[in-house]
Amino acid sequence: MRIPFIAGNWKMFKTKKEALEFAESFKALYQGTDVKAAICAPYTQLECLVEAFQGTGIGVGAQNVHFAEEGAYTGEVSLAMLKEIGVDYCIIGHSERREYFGETDETVNLKLKKIFAESEITPILCVGENLEQREAGSEQDVVRRQLELDLAALSAEQAAGLVIAYEPIWAIGTGKTATPQQAGEMCAFIRETICQMYDEDTCDQVIIQYGGSVKPENATEIMNMEEIDGALVGGASLIPDKFMDIINF
Ligand code: 13P
């Protein structure tokens, strides 16, 4: 049985002061909820959020990590640094990192291998097609290829520990949500692909989220799709009540 998991991706929003204000309100709203929730925040807010959410069951995640142990990589953050802070999750391969910061399936794969080999952190792997690929009808080929490259050489046990977020690029921050059917179909396809790459047991365990303009108004429909276990929420995760309404889908 997979427990629903709703994660917020704050992207490059919120100062420390704003993050702590959010945490205070959100903690109170979240009390007693049995849906899993996490906030993936900018690096400089991670430590204070881990502390603020201590004992609440609310997880904290980073939005990226470097695959090297340490070294001359100006501006990057290592896995050891995230482990020291005590984060629970790390987003890997978000389309914004792929588009603006040179993330490739190869670096995504290196990052996943590093995380699984050396930490208890759960990666939230993002996959998804762009508008051109969707219009050409090649979205399944694109996502299958991403999964094959991103998960290369991962064991079944490691793959089973993944959260995979299907985020069609054309639905991110555009207000244009994939229909629940489109989202459900692709999430089913992702599970089927994991099943083909590994086995039934593995694909049964993977948590598959949908991401792209999820808001309180469409959360119920999306979460009611059988193959969708959760959501990765951008804009609507910045406001405690809105994010909580999604969690209470
Ligand atoms: P929005 O919910 O703002 O469309 O962002 C989705 C996203 O990219 C989450 O990672």
Coordinates of N, CA and C and ligand atoms in Angstrom, one line a residue:
M1 N 0.8 -1.2 0.0 CA 0.0 0.0 0.0 C 0.9 1.3 0.0
R2 N 0.7 2.1 -1.0 CA 1.5 3.3 -1.1 C 0.8 4.5 -0.4
I3 N 1.5 5.1 0.5 CA 0.9 6.3 1.2 C 1.0 7.5 0.3
P4 N -0.1 8.3 0.1 CA 0.0 9.5 -0.7 C 1.1 10.4 -0.2
F5 N 1.8 11.0 -1.1 CA 3.0 11.9 -0.7 C 2.9 13.2 -1.6
I6 N 2.7 14.3 -0.9 CA 2.6 15.6 -1.5 C 3.9 16.4 -1.1
A7 N 4.7 16.8 -2.1 CA 5.9 17.6 -1.8 C 5.7 19.0 -2.5
G8 N 6.2 19.9 -1.7 CA 6.3 21.3 -2.3 C 7.7 21.6 -2.8
N9 N 7.8 22.2 -4.0 CA 9.0 22.6 -4.5 C 9.0 24.2 -4.5
W10 N 9.8 24.7 -3.6 CA 9.7 26.2 -3.5 C 10.6 26.9 -4.5
K11 N 11.4 26.1 -5.3 CA 12.2 26.7 -6.3 C 13.0 27.9 -5.6
M12 N 13.2 29.0 -6.3 CA 14.0 30.1 -5.7 C 13.1 31.1 -5.1
F13 N 12.3 30.7 -4.1 CA 11.4 31.5 -3.4 C 11.6 31.4 -1.9
K14 N 11.4 32.4 -1.2 CA 11.4 32.5 0.3 C 12.8 32.7 0.9
T15 N 12.8 33.8 1.6 CA 14.0 34.1 2.5 C 13.9 33.2 3.7
K16 N 14.8 33.3 4.6 CA 14.8 32.5 5.8 C 13.6 32.9 6.7
K17 N 13.4 34.3 6.8 CA 12.3 34.8 7.6 C 11.0 34.3 7.0
E18 N 10.8 34.3 5.7 CA 9.6 33.9 5.1 C 9.4 32.4 5.3
A19 N 10.5 31.6 5.2 CA 10.4 30.2 5.4 C 9.9 29.8 6.8
L20 N 10.5 30.5 7.8 CA 10.1 30.2 9.2 C 8.6 30.6 9.5
E21 N 8.2 31.7 8.8 CA 6.8 32.1 9.0 C 5.9 31.0 8.4
F22 N 6.3 30.5 7.2 CA 5.5 29.4 6.6 C 5.5 28.2 7.5
A23 N 6.6 27.9 8.1 CA 6.7 26.7 8.9 C 5.8 26.8 10.1
E24 N 5.8 27.9 10.7 CA 4.9 28.1 11.9 C 3.5 27.8 11.6
S25 N 3.0 28.4 10.5 CA 1.5 28.2 10.1 C 1.3 26.8 9.7
F26 N 2.2 26.3 8.9 CA 2.0 25.0 8.2 C 2.0 23.9 9.2
K27 N 2.9 24.0 10.2 CA 3.0 22.9 11.3 C 1.6 22.8 11.9
A28 N 1.0 23.9 12.3 CA -0.3 23.9 13.0 C -1.4 23.2 12.1
L29 N -1.4 23.6 10.8 CA -2.4 23.1 9.9 C -2.2 21.6 9.6
Y30 N -1.0 21.1 9.6 CA -0.6 19.8 9.2 C -0.9 18.7 10.3
Q31 N -1.0 19.2 11.6 CA -1.1 18.3 12.7 C -2.3 17.3 12.5
G32 N -1.9 16.0 12.7 CA -2.9 14.9 12.6 C -3.2 14.4 11.2
T33 N -2.5 14.9 10.3 CA -2.7 14.5 8.9 C -2.0 13.2 8.6
D34 N -2.6 12.3 7.8 CA -1.8 11.1 7.5 C -1.3 11.0 6.1
V35 N -1.5 12.1 5.3 CA -0.8 12.1 4.0 C 0.6 12.6 4.3
K36 N 1.6 12.0 3.6 CA 3.0 12.4 3.8 C 3.2 13.8 3.1
A37 N 4.0 14.6 3.7 CA 4.3 15.9 3.1 C 5.7 16.3 3.3
A38 N 6.2 17.1 2.4 CA 7.6 17.6 2.5 C 7.7 18.9 1.8
I39 N 8.7 19.7 2.2 CA 9.0 21.0 1.5 C 10.4 20.9 1.0
C40 N 10.6 21.1 -0.3 CA 11.9 21.2 -0.9 C 12.3 22.7 -1.1
A41 N 13.2 23.1 -0.3 CA 13.5 24.5 -0.1 C 14.9 24.9 -0.7
P42 N 15.2 26.2 -0.9 CA 16.5 26.6 -1.2 C 17.5 26.1 -0.1
Y43 N 18.8 25.9 -0.5 CA 19.8 25.4 0.4 C 19.8 26.1 1.7
T44 N 19.8 27.5 1.6 CA 20.0 28.3 2.8 C 18.9 28.2 3.8
Q45 N 17.8 27.6 3.4 CA 16.6 27.5 4.3 C 16.5 26.1 4.9
L46 N 17.3 25.2 4.4 CA 17.1 23.7 4.8 C 17.3 23.5 6.3
E47 N 18.4 24.1 6.8 CA 18.7 23.8 8.2 C 17.6 24.3 9.2
C48 N 17.2 25.5 8.9 CA 16.1 26.0 9.8 C 14.8 25.3 9.6
L49 N 14.5 24.8 8.5 CA 13.3 24.0 8.3 C 13.4 22.6 8.9
V50 N 14.5 22.0 8.8 CA 14.7 20.7 9.5 C 14.4 20.9 11.0
E51 N 14.9 22.0 11.5 CA 14.7 22.2 13.0 C 13.2 22.6 13.2
A52 N 12.7 23.4 12.4 CA 11.3 23.8 12.6 C 10.3 22.7 12.5
F53 N 10.6 21.7 11.6 CA 9.7 20.6 11.4 C 10.0 19.3 12.3
Q54 N 11.0 19.4 13.1 CA 11.4 18.3 14.0 C 10.1 17.8 14.7
G55 N 9.9 16.5 14.6 CA 8.8 15.9 15.4 C 7.4 16.1 14.8
T56 N 7.3 16.7 13.7 CA 6.0 17.0 13.1 C 5.7 16.0 12.0
G57 N 6.6 15.2 11.5 CA 6.4 14.3 10.4 C 6.5 15.0 9.0
I58 N 6.7 16.3 9.0 CA 6.9 17.0 7.7 C 8.3 16.8 7.3
G59 N 8.5 16.4 6.1 CA 9.9 16.2 5.6 C 10.5 17.4 5.0
V60 N 11.8 17.4 4.8 CA 12.5 18.5 4.2 C 13.4 18.0 3.1
G61 N 13.4 18.7 2.0 CA 14.2 18.2 0.8 C 15.0 19.4 0.2
A62 N 16.1 19.0 -0.4 CA 16.9 19.9 -1.2 C 16.4 19.8 -2.7
Q63 N 16.8 20.7 -3.5 CA 16.3 20.8 -4.9 C 17.4 20.3 -5.9
N64 N 18.6 19.9 -5.4 CA 19.7 19.5 -6.2 C 20.8 19.0 -5.3
V65 N 21.8 18.3 -5.9 CA 23.0 17.9 -5.2 C 24.0 17.7 -6.2
H66 N 25.3 17.8 -5.9 CA 26.4 17.5 -6.9 C 26.7 16.0 -6.7
F67 N 27.2 15.4 -7.8 CA 27.5 13.9 -7.7 C 28.9 13.6 -7.2
A68 N 29.8 14.7 -7.1 CA 31.2 14.4 -6.7 C 31.2 14.5 -5.1
E69 N 32.2 13.8 -4.6 CA 32.4 13.8 -3.1 C 32.6 15.2 -2.6
E70 N 33.6 15.9 -3.2 CA 33.9 17.3 -2.9 C 34.8 17.8 -4.0
G71 N 35.1 19.1 -4.0 CA 36.1 19.5 -5.0 C 35.8 20.9 -5.5
A72 N 36.5 21.3 -6.6 CA 36.5 22.6 -7.1 C 35.3 22.8 -8.0
Y73 N 34.1 22.9 -7.4 CA 32.8 23.0 -8.1 C 32.1 24.2 -7.6
T74 N 32.5 25.4 -7.9 CA 32.0 26.6 -7.4 C 30.5 26.7 -7.5
G75 N 29.9 27.0 -6.4 CA 28.4 27.1 -6.4 C 27.6 25.9 -6.1
E76 N 28.3 24.7 -6.0 CA 27.6 23.5 -5.8 C 27.6 23.0 -4.3
V77 N 26.7 22.1 -4.1 CA 26.6 21.5 -2.7 C 26.7 20.0 -2.8
S78 N 27.4 19.4 -1.8 CA 27.6 18.0 -1.9 C 26.6 17.2 -1.0
L79 N 26.6 15.9 -1.3 CA 25.7 15.0 -0.5 C 26.1 15.0 1.0
A80 N 27.4 15.0 1.3 CA 27.8 15.0 2.7 C 27.2 16.3 3.4
M81 N 27.2 17.4 2.7 CA 26.6 18.6 3.3 C 25.1 18.5 3.6
L82 N 24.4 17.9 2.7 CA 23.0 17.7 2.9 C 22.7 16.7 4.0
K83 N 23.6 15.6 4.0 CA 23.4 14.6 5.1 C 23.6 15.2 6.5
E84 N 24.6 16.1 6.5 CA 24.9 16.8 7.8 C 23.7 17.6 8.3
I85 N 23.0 18.2 7.4 CA 21.8 19.0 7.8 C 20.7 18.1 8.2
G86 N 20.6 16.9 7.6 CA 19.5 16.0 7.9 C 18.3 16.1 7.0
V87 N 18.5 16.4 5.7 CA 17.4 16.4 4.9 C 16.9 15.0 4.5
D88 N 15.6 14.9 4.2 CA 15.0 13.6 3.9 C 14.9 13.3 2.4
Y89 N 14.8 14.3 1.6 CA 14.6 14.2 0.2 C 15.5 15.1 -0.6
C90 N 15.7 14.7 -1.9 CA 16.4 15.6 -2.8 C 15.8 15.5 -4.2
I91 N 15.3 16.6 -4.7 CA 14.8 16.6 -6.1 C 16.0 16.4 -7.0
I92 N 15.9 15.6 -8.0 CA 16.9 15.4 -9.0 C 16.4 15.5 -10.4
G93 N 17.0 16.2 -11.3 CA 16.7 16.3 -12.7 C 15.4 17.1 -13.0
H94 N 15.1 18.1 -12.1 CA 14.0 18.9 -12.4 C 14.2 19.6 -13.8
S95 N 13.1 19.8 -14.6 CA 13.3 20.3 -15.9 C 13.9 21.7 -16.0
E96 N 13.8 22.4 -14.9 CA 14.4 23.8 -14.9 C 15.9 23.6 -14.8
R97 N 16.4 22.6 -14.1 CA 17.8 22.3 -14.0 C 18.3 21.7 -15.3
R98 N 17.5 20.9 -15.9 CA 17.9 20.4 -17.2 C 17.9 21.5 -18.3
E99 N 17.0 22.4 -18.2 CA 16.9 23.5 -19.2 C 18.0 24.6 -19.0
Y100 N 18.1 25.1 -17.8 CA 19.0 26.2 -17.5 C 20.3 25.9 -17.0
F101 N 20.6 24.7 -16.4 CA 21.8 24.5 -15.7 C 22.6 23.3 -16.2
G102 N 22.3 22.9 -17.4 CA 23.0 21.8 -18.1 C 22.9 20.4 -17.4
E103 N 21.8 20.2 -16.7 CA 21.6 18.8 -16.2 C 21.3 17.9 -17.3
T104 N 21.9 16.7 -17.3 CA 21.7 15.8 -18.4 C 21.2 14.4 -17.7
D105 N 20.8 13.5 -18.6 CA 20.4 12.2 -18.0 C 21.6 11.5 -17.4
E106 N 22.8 11.8 -17.9 CA 24.0 11.2 -17.4 C 24.3 11.8 -16.0
T107 N 24.2 13.1 -15.8 CA 24.5 13.7 -14.4 C 23.4 13.2 -13.5
V108 N 22.1 13.1 -14.0 CA 21.0 12.7 -13.1 C 21.4 11.3 -12.6
N109 N 21.8 10.4 -13.5 CA 22.2 9.0 -13.1 C 23.3 9.0 -12.1
L110 N 24.3 9.8 -12.3 CA 25.4 9.9 -11.3 C 24.9 10.3 -9.9
K111 N 24.0 11.3 -9.9 CA 23.5 11.8 -8.7 C 22.7 10.8 -8.0
L112 N 21.8 10.1 -8.7 CA 21.0 9.0 -8.1 C 21.9 7.9 -7.5
K113 N 22.9 7.5 -8.2 CA 23.8 6.5 -7.8 C 24.5 6.9 -6.5
K114 N 25.0 8.2 -6.5 CA 25.6 8.7 -5.3 C 24.7 8.7 -4.1
I115 N 23.5 9.2 -4.3 CA 22.5 9.3 -3.2 C 22.2 7.9 -2.6
F116 N 21.9 7.0 -3.5 CA 21.6 5.6 -3.0 C 22.8 4.9 -2.3
A117 N 24.0 5.1 -2.9 CA 25.1 4.4 -2.3 C 25.5 5.0 -0.9
E118 N 25.2 6.2 -0.7 CA 25.9 6.8 0.5 C 24.9 7.6 1.4
S119 N 23.6 7.4 1.2 CA 22.7 8.1 2.1 C 21.4 7.4 2.3
E120 N 20.6 7.9 3.2 CA 19.2 7.4 3.4 C 18.2 8.4 2.7
I121 N 18.8 9.4 2.0 CA 18.0 10.5 1.4 C 17.1 9.8 0.3
T122 N 15.9 10.2 0.2 CA 15.0 9.7 -0.9 C 15.1 10.7 -2.1
P123 N 15.5 10.2 -3.3 CA 15.5 11.1 -4.4 C 14.1 11.3 -5.0
I124 N 13.8 12.5 -5.4 CA 12.5 12.7 -6.2 C 13.0 13.0 -7.6
L125 N 12.9 12.0 -8.4 CA 13.4 12.1 -9.8 C 12.3 12.7 -10.7
C126 N 12.6 13.8 -11.4 CA 11.7 14.4 -12.3 C 11.9 14.0 -13.7
V127 N 10.8 13.6 -14.4 CA 10.9 13.3 -15.8 C 9.7 14.0 -16.5
G128 N 9.7 14.1 -17.8 CA 8.6 14.7 -18.5 C 9.0 15.3 -19.8
E129 N 8.0 15.4 -20.7 CA 8.3 15.9 -22.1 C 7.9 17.4 -22.2
N130 N 8.5 18.0 -23.3 CA 8.1 19.4 -23.6 C 6.9 19.4 -24.5
L131 N 6.5 20.6 -24.8 CA 5.3 20.8 -25.6 C 5.4 20.2 -27.0
E132 N 6.6 20.5 -27.6 CA 6.8 20.0 -29.0 C 6.8 18.4 -29.0
Q133 N 7.3 17.8 -28.0 CA 7.3 16.3 -27.9 C 5.9 15.8 -27.7
R134 N 5.1 16.5 -26.9 CA 3.7 16.1 -26.6 C 2.9 16.2 -27.9
E135 N 3.1 17.4 -28.6 CA 2.4 17.6 -29.9 C 2.8 16.6 -31.0
A136 N 4.0 16.1 -30.9 CA 4.5 15.1 -31.9 C 4.0 13.7 -31.5
G137 N 3.4 13.6 -30.3 CA 3.0 12.3 -29.8 C 4.1 11.4 -29.3
S138 N 5.2 12.0 -29.0 CA 6.4 11.1 -28.6 C 6.6 11.2 -27.1
E139 N 5.6 11.6 -26.3 CA 5.9 11.8 -24.9 C 6.3 10.5 -24.2
Q140 N 5.7 9.4 -24.6 CA 6.0 8.1 -23.9 C 7.5 7.7 -24.3
D141 N 7.9 7.9 -25.5 CA 9.2 7.5 -25.9 C 10.2 8.4 -25.1
V142 N 9.9 9.7 -25.0 CA 10.8 10.6 -24.3 C 10.9 10.2 -22.8
V143 N 9.8 9.9 -22.2 CA 9.9 9.5 -20.7 C 10.5 8.1 -20.5
R144 N 10.3 7.2 -21.4 CA 10.9 5.9 -21.3 C 12.4 6.0 -21.4
R145 N 12.9 6.8 -22.4 CA 14.3 7.1 -22.6 C 14.9 7.7 -21.3
Q146 N 14.2 8.7 -20.8 CA 14.7 9.3 -19.6 C 14.9 8.3 -18.4
L147 N 13.9 7.5 -18.3 CA 13.9 6.5 -17.2 C 15.1 5.5 -17.4
E148 N 15.2 5.1 -18.7 CA 16.3 4.1 -18.9 C 17.7 4.7 -18.6
L149 N 17.9 5.9 -19.0 CA 19.2 6.6 -18.8 C 19.4 7.0 -17.4
D150 N 18.3 7.5 -16.8 CA 18.5 8.1 -15.4 C 18.7 6.9 -14.4
L151 N 18.1 5.8 -14.7 CA 18.1 4.7 -13.7 C 19.2 3.6 -14.1
A152 N 20.0 3.9 -15.1 CA 21.0 3.0 -15.5 C 21.9 2.5 -14.3
A153 N 22.0 1.2 -14.2 CA 22.8 0.5 -13.2 C 22.3 0.7 -11.8
L154 N 21.1 1.1 -11.6 CA 20.5 1.1 -10.3 C 19.9 -0.3 -10.0
S155 N 20.0 -0.8 -8.8 CA 19.4 -2.1 -8.5 C 17.9 -1.9 -8.3
A156 N 17.3 -3.1 -8.3 CA 15.8 -3.1 -8.1 C 15.5 -2.5 -6.7
E157 N 16.3 -2.8 -5.7 CA 16.0 -2.3 -4.4 C 16.2 -0.7 -4.4
Q158 N 17.1 -0.2 -5.1 CA 17.3 1.2 -5.2 C 16.1 1.8 -6.0
A159 N 15.8 1.3 -7.1 CA 14.7 1.8 -7.9 C 13.4 1.8 -7.1
A160 N 13.2 0.8 -6.2 CA 12.0 0.7 -5.4 C 11.9 1.9 -4.4
G161 N 13.0 2.4 -4.1 CA 13.1 3.5 -3.1 C 12.9 4.9 -3.7
L162 N 12.6 4.9 -5.0 CA 12.5 6.2 -5.7 C 11.1 6.9 -5.5
V163 N 11.1 8.2 -5.5 CA 9.9 8.9 -5.9 C 10.1 9.4 -7.3
I164 N 9.2 9.2 -8.2 CA 9.3 9.7 -9.5 C 8.2 10.7 -9.8
A165 N 8.6 11.9 -10.2 CA 7.6 13.0 -10.4 C 7.5 13.1 -11.9
Y166 N 6.3 12.9 -12.5 CA 6.0 13.2 -13.9 C 5.6 14.6 -14.0
E167 N 6.5 15.4 -14.6 CA 6.2 16.8 -14.8 C 6.3 17.2 -16.2
P168 N 5.1 17.2 -16.9 CA 5.2 17.7 -18.3 C 5.6 19.2 -18.3
I169 N 6.6 19.5 -19.1 CA 7.2 20.8 -19.0 C 6.2 21.9 -19.4
W170 N 5.3 21.6 -20.3 CA 4.3 22.5 -20.8 C 3.3 22.8 -19.7
A171 N 3.3 22.1 -18.6 CA 2.3 22.4 -17.6 C 2.9 23.0 -16.3
I172 N 4.2 23.3 -16.4 CA 4.8 23.9 -15.2 C 4.7 25.4 -15.2
G173 N 4.1 25.9 -14.2 CA 4.0 27.3 -14.0 C 3.2 28.1 -15.1
T174 N 2.5 27.3 -15.9 CA 1.8 27.9 -17.0 C 0.3 28.0 -16.7
G175 N -0.2 27.4 -15.6 CA -1.6 27.4 -15.3 C -2.3 26.3 -16.2
K176 N -1.5 25.7 -17.1 CA -2.1 24.7 -18.0 C -1.8 23.3 -17.4
T177 N -2.8 22.7 -16.7 CA -2.6 21.4 -16.1 C -2.8 20.3 -17.1
A178 N -2.1 19.3 -17.0 CA -2.4 18.1 -17.8 C -3.8 17.6 -17.3
T179 N -4.6 17.1 -18.2 CA -5.9 16.6 -17.7 C -5.6 15.4 -16.8
P180 N -6.5 15.1 -15.8 CA -6.2 14.0 -14.9 C -5.9 12.7 -15.7
Q181 N -6.6 12.6 -16.9 CA -6.4 11.4 -17.8 C -5.0 11.4 -18.3
Q182 N -4.6 12.5 -18.8 CA -3.2 12.6 -19.4 C -2.2 12.3 -18.3
A183 N -2.4 12.9 -17.1 CA -1.4 12.6 -16.0 C -1.5 11.2 -15.6
G184 N -2.7 10.6 -15.5 CA -2.8 9.3 -15.0 C -2.2 8.3 -16.0
E185 N -2.5 8.5 -17.3 CA -1.9 7.6 -18.3 C -0.4 7.6 -18.3
M186 N 0.2 8.8 -18.1 CA 1.7 8.8 -18.1 C 2.2 8.1 -16.8
C187 N 1.5 8.4 -15.7 CA 2.0 7.7 -14.5 C 1.9 6.2 -14.5
A188 N 0.8 5.7 -15.2 CA 0.6 4.3 -15.4 C 1.8 3.8 -16.3
F189 N 2.1 4.6 -17.3 CA 3.1 4.2 -18.3 C 4.5 4.1 -17.5
I190 N 4.7 5.1 -16.6 CA 6.0 5.0 -15.9 C 6.1 3.8 -15.0
R191 N 5.0 3.4 -14.4 CA 5.0 2.2 -13.5 C 5.2 1.0 -14.4
E192 N 4.6 1.0 -15.5 CA 4.7 -0.2 -16.4 C 6.2 -0.3 -16.9
T193 N 6.8 0.9 -17.2 CA 8.2 0.9 -17.7 C 9.1 0.4 -16.5
I194 N 8.9 0.8 -15.3 CA 9.7 0.3 -14.2 C 9.5 -1.2 -14.0
C195 N 8.3 -1.6 -14.3 CA 8.0 -3.1 -14.2 C 8.8 -3.8 -15.2
Q196 N 8.9 -3.3 -16.4 CA 9.6 -3.9 -17.5 C 11.1 -3.9 -17.2
M197 N 11.6 -2.8 -16.6 CA 13.0 -2.7 -16.4 C 13.4 -3.5 -15.2
Y198 N 12.5 -3.7 -14.2 CA 12.8 -4.4 -13.0 C 11.8 -5.6 -12.9
D199 N 10.9 -5.4 -11.9 CA 9.8 -6.4 -11.7 C 8.6 -5.8 -11.1
E200 N 7.6 -6.6 -10.9 CA 6.3 -6.2 -10.4 C 6.4 -5.6 -9.0
D201 N 7.2 -6.3 -8.2 CA 7.4 -5.9 -6.8 C 8.0 -4.5 -6.7
T202 N 9.0 -4.2 -7.6 CA 9.7 -2.9 -7.6 C 8.7 -1.8 -8.0
C203 N 8.0 -2.1 -9.1 CA 7.1 -1.0 -9.6 C 6.0 -0.7 -8.6
D204 N 5.6 -1.8 -7.9 CA 4.5 -1.6 -6.9 C 4.9 -0.6 -5.8
Q205 N 6.2 -0.5 -5.5 CA 6.7 0.3 -4.4 C 7.0 1.7 -4.7
V206 N 7.3 2.0 -6.0 CA 7.7 3.3 -6.4 C 6.6 4.3 -6.2
I207 N 6.9 5.4 -5.7 CA 5.9 6.5 -5.5 C 5.9 7.3 -6.7
I208 N 4.8 7.5 -7.4 CA 4.7 8.3 -8.6 C 3.8 9.5 -8.4
Q209 N 4.5 10.7 -8.6 CA 3.8 12.0 -8.4 C 3.5 12.6 -9.7
Y210 N 2.5 13.5 -9.7 CA 2.3 14.4 -10.9 C 2.7 15.8 -10.5
G211 N 3.3 16.5 -11.3 CA 3.6 17.9 -11.0 C 3.4 18.8 -12.3
G212 N 2.8 20.0 -12.0 CA 2.5 20.9 -13.1 C 1.2 21.6 -12.8
S213 N 1.3 22.8 -12.3 CA 0.1 23.6 -12.0 C -0.9 22.9 -11.1
V214 N -0.4 22.1 -10.1 CA -1.4 21.5 -9.2 C -1.8 22.6 -8.2
K215 N -3.1 22.6 -7.9 CA -3.7 23.6 -7.0 C -4.9 23.0 -6.3
P216 N -5.4 23.7 -5.2 CA -6.5 23.1 -4.5 C -7.7 22.7 -5.4
E217 N -7.9 23.5 -6.4 CA -9.0 23.3 -7.3 C -8.9 22.0 -8.2
N218 N -7.7 21.5 -8.5 CA -7.6 20.3 -9.3 C -7.0 19.1 -8.6
A219 N -6.6 19.3 -7.3 CA -5.9 18.3 -6.6 C -6.7 17.0 -6.4
T220 N -8.0 17.1 -6.2 CA -8.8 15.9 -5.9 C -8.9 15.0 -7.2
E221 N -9.2 15.7 -8.3 CA -9.3 14.9 -9.5 C -8.0 14.2 -9.9
I222 N -6.9 14.9 -9.7 CA -5.6 14.3 -10.0 C -5.2 13.2 -9.0
M223 N -5.4 13.4 -7.7 CA -5.1 12.4 -6.7 C -6.0 11.2 -6.8
N224 N -7.2 11.4 -7.4 CA -8.1 10.2 -7.5 C -7.7 9.3 -8.6
M225 N -6.8 9.7 -9.5 CA -6.3 8.8 -10.5 C -5.6 7.6 -9.9
E226 N -5.9 6.4 -10.3 CA -5.3 5.2 -9.6 C -3.8 5.2 -9.6
E227 N -3.1 5.6 -10.7 CA -1.7 5.4 -10.7 C -0.9 6.6 -10.2
I228 N -1.6 7.6 -9.7 CA -1.0 8.8 -9.1 C -1.0 8.7 -7.6
D229 N 0.3 8.7 -7.1 CA 0.4 8.5 -5.6 C 0.6 9.9 -4.9
G230 N 0.8 10.9 -5.7 CA 1.1 12.2 -5.0 C 1.3 13.3 -6.0
A231 N 1.8 14.4 -5.5 CA 2.0 15.6 -6.3 C 3.3 16.3 -5.9
L232 N 3.9 16.9 -6.9 CA 5.0 17.8 -6.7 C 4.5 19.2 -7.0
V233 N 4.4 20.1 -6.0 CA 3.7 21.3 -6.2 C 4.6 22.5 -6.1
G234 N 4.6 23.3 -7.2 CA 5.4 24.5 -7.2 C 4.7 25.7 -6.5
G235 N 4.2 26.6 -7.3 CA 3.6 27.9 -6.8 C 2.6 27.7 -5.6
A236 N 1.8 26.7 -5.7 CA 0.7 26.6 -4.6 C 1.3 26.0 -3.3
S237 N 2.6 25.7 -3.3 CA 3.2 25.2 -2.0 C 3.8 26.4 -1.2
L238 N 3.7 27.6 -1.8 CA 4.3 28.7 -1.1 C 3.3 29.3 0.0
I239 N 2.1 28.9 -0.1 CA 1.1 29.5 0.8 C 0.5 28.3 1.7
P240 N 0.7 28.4 3.0 CA 0.4 27.3 3.9 C -1.1 26.8 3.7
D241 N -2.1 27.6 3.6 CA -3.5 27.1 3.5 C -3.7 26.4 2.1
K242 N -3.1 27.0 1.1 CA -3.2 26.4 -0.2 C -2.6 25.0 -0.3
F243 N -1.4 25.0 0.2 CA -0.6 23.7 0.2 C -1.4 22.7 1.1
M244 N -1.9 23.1 2.2 CA -2.7 22.2 3.1 C -4.0 21.7 2.4
D245 N -4.6 22.6 1.6 CA -5.8 22.2 0.9 C -5.5 21.1 -0.1
I246 N -4.3 21.2 -0.7 CA -3.9 20.1 -1.7 C -3.7 18.8 -0.9
I247 N -3.0 18.9 0.2 CA -2.7 17.7 1.1 C -4.0 17.1 1.5
N248 N -5.0 17.9 1.8 CA -6.3 17.4 2.2 C -7.2 17.0 1.0
F249 N -6.6 16.9 -0.2 CA -7.3 16.7 -1.4 C -8.6 16.0 -1.2
Ligands
13P1 P1 3.9 24.7 -10.6 O1 3.1 23.9 -9.6 O2 4.2 26.1 -10.1 O3 3.4 24.6 -12.0 O4 5.4 24.0 -10.6 C1 5.5 22.6 -10.8 C2 6.9 22.2 -10.5 O5 7.8 22.4 -11.3 C3 7.1 21.4 -9.3 O6 8.4 20.9 -9.3

